[in-house]
GROMACS .gro file of C-alpha atoms in nm:
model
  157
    1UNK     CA    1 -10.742  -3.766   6.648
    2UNK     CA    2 -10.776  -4.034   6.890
    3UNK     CA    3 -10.675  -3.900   7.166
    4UNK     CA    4 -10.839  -3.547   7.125
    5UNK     CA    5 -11.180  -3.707   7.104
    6UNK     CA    6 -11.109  -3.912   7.383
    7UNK     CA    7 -10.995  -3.620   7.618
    8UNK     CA    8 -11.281  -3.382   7.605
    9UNK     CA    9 -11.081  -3.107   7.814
   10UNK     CA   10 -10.742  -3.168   7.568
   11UNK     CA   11 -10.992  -3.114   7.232
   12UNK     CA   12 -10.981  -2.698   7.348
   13UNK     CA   13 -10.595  -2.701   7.371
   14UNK     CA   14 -10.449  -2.947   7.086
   15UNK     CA   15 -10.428  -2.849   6.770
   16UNK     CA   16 -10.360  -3.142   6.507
   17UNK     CA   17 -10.127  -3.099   6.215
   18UNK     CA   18 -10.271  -3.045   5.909
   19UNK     CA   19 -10.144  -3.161   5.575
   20UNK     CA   20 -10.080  -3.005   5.292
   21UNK     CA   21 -10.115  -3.118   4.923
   22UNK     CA   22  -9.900  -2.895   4.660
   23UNK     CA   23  -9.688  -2.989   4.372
   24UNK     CA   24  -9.329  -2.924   4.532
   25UNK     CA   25  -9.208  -2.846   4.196
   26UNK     CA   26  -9.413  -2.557   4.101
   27UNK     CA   27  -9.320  -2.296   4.403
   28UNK     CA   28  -9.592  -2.020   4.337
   29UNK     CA   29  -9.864  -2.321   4.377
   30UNK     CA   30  -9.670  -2.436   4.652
   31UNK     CA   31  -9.606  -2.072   4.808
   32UNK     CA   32 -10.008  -1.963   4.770
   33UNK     CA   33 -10.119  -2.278   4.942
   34UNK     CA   34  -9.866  -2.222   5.202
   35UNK     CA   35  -9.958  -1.870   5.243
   36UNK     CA   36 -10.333  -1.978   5.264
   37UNK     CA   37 -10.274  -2.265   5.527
   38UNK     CA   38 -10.105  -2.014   5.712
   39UNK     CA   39 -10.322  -1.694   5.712
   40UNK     CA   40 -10.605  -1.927   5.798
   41UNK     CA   41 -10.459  -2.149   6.104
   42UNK     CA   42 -10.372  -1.739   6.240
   43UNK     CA   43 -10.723  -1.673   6.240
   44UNK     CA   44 -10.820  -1.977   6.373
   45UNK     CA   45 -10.512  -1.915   6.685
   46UNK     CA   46 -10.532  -1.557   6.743
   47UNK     CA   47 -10.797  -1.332   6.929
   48UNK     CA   48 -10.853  -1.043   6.709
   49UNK     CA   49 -10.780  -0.841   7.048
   50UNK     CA   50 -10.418  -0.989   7.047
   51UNK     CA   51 -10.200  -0.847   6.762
   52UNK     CA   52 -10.023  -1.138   6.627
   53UNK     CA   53  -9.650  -1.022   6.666
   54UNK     CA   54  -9.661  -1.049   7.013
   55UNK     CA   55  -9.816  -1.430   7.043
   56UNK     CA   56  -9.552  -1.742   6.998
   57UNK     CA   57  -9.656  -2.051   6.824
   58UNK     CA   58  -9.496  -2.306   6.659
   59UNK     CA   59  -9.397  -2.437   6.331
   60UNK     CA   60  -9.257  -2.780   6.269
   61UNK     CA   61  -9.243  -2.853   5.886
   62UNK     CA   62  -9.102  -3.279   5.808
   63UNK     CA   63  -8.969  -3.375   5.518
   64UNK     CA   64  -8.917  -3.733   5.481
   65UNK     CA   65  -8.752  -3.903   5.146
   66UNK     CA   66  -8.952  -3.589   4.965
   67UNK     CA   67  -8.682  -3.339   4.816
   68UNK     CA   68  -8.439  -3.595   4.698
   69UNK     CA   69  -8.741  -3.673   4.450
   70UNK     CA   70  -8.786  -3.314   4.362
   71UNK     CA   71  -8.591  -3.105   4.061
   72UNK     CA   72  -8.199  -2.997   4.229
   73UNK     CA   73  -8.297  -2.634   4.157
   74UNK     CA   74  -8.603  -2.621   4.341
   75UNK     CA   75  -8.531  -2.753   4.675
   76UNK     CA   76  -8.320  -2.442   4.838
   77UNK     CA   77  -8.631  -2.179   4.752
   78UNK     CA   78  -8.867  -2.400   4.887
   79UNK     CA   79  -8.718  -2.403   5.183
   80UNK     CA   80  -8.658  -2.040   5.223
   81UNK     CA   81  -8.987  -1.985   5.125
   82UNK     CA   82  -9.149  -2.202   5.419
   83UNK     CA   83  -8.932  -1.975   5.651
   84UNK     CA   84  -9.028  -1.649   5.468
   85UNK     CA   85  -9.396  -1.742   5.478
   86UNK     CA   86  -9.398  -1.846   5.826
   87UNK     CA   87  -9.209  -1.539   5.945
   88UNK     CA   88  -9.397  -1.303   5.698
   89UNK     CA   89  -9.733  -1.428   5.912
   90UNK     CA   90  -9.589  -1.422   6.268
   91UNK     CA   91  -9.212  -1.260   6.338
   92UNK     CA   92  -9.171  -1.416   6.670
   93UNK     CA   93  -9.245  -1.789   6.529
   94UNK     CA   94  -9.053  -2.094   6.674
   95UNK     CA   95  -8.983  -2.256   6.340
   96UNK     CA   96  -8.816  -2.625   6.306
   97UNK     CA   97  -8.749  -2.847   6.021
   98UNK     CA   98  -8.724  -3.214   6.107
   99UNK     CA   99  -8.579  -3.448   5.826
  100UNK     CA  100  -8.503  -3.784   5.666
  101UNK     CA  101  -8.397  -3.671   5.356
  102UNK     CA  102  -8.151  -3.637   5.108
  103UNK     CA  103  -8.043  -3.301   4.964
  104UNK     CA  104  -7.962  -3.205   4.643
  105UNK     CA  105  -7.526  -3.216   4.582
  106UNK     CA  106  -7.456  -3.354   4.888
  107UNK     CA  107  -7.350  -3.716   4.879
  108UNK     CA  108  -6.956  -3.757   4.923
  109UNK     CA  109  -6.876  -4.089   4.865
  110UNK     CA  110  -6.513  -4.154   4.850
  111UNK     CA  111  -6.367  -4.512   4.858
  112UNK     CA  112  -6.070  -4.352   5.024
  113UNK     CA  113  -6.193  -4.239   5.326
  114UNK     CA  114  -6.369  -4.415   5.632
  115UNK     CA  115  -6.767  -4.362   5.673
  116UNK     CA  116  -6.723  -4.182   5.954
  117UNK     CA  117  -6.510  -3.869   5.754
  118UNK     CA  118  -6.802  -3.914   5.460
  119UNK     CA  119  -7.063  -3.822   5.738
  120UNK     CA  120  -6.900  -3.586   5.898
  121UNK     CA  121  -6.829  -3.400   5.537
  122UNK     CA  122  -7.189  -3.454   5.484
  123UNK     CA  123  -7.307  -3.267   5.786
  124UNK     CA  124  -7.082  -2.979   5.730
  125UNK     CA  125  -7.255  -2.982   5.362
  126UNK     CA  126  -7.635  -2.992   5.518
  127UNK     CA  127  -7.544  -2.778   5.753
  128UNK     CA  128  -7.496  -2.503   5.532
  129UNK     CA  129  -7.705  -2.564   5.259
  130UNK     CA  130  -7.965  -2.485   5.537
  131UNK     CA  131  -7.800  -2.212   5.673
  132UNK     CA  132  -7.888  -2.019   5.360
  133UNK     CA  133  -8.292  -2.065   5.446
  134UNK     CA  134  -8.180  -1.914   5.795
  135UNK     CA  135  -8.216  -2.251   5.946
  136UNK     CA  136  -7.938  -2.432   6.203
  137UNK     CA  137  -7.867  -2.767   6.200
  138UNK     CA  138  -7.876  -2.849   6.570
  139UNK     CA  139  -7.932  -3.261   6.546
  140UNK     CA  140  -7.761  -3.473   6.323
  141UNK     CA  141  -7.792  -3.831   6.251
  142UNK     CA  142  -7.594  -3.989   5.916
  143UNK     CA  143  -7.776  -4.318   5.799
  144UNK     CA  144  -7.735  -4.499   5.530
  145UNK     CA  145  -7.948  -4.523   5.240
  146UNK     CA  146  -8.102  -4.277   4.994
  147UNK     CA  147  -8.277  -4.063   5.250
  148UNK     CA  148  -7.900  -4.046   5.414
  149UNK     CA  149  -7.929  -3.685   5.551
  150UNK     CA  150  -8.164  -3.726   5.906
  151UNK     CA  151  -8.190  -3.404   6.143
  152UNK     CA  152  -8.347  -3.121   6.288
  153UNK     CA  153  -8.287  -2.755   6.210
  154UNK     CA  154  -8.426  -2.410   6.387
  155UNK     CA  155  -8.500  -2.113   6.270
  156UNK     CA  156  -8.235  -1.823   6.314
  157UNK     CA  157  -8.337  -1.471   6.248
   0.00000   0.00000   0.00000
């Protein structure tokens, strides 16, 4: 906010992120505030004169130590419903999910085998648990601790 009020000619261009307050566990609250954020942030973007397939914009969603603390069964419709909601309000949206996280099933620990062969196993696990939201793991970084999954992932239609 800083910055924008200190750079009069940025304030037209920059638009700040805005948060969003839902219980993750109940996904039609979650999925109507979503939808709401999202038709009004359009309105707010697009000329009326523009139709809004044809305009690009971008969606970064972060999760950070937030699912692991959410119920298993929950956590894979959430995320396919923050890409169906996105793409259901703009088809030609650049869509990226950025986390520090741990997902639900997938921590292999095995004495027997060296860190390095854990995290790999890991990644191929995260990798396509997001797949089935549509979303490509394209950076991965294995750390230890709860939050133990850390990457980015795109949207792939």
């Amino acid at each position: 906010e800083r910055f924008v009020q200190r750079r009069k000619v940025i304030k037209k261009i920059v638009r700040l992120p805005t948060v969003l307050e839902a219980d993750l566990n109940n996904l039609d609250e979650f999925t109507l505030k979503l939808d709401q954020l999202l038709d009004q942030n359009n309105k707010s973007i697009f000329d009326t004169s523009i139709k809004q397939a044809t305009t690009y914009t971008k969606t970064i969603f972060i999760m950070e130590a937030v699912v692991m603390y959410l119920n298993d069964e929950v956590v894979m419709p959430l995320c396919q419903q923050c890409v169906r909601s996105v793409i259901k309000n703009n088809p030609l949206e650049d869509i990226s999910l950025c986390f520090a996280d741990r997902f639900p099933g997938i921590v292999n620990v095995d004495n027997n085998t060296s860190s390095l062969t854990t995290f790999e196993k890991e990644r191929e696990d995260v990798a396509a648990f997001l797949l089935k939201s549509q979303l490509q793991l394209t950076r991965w970084m294995p750390k230890l601790g709860r939050a133990r999954h850390m990457g980015v992932a795109k949207y792939i239609p």
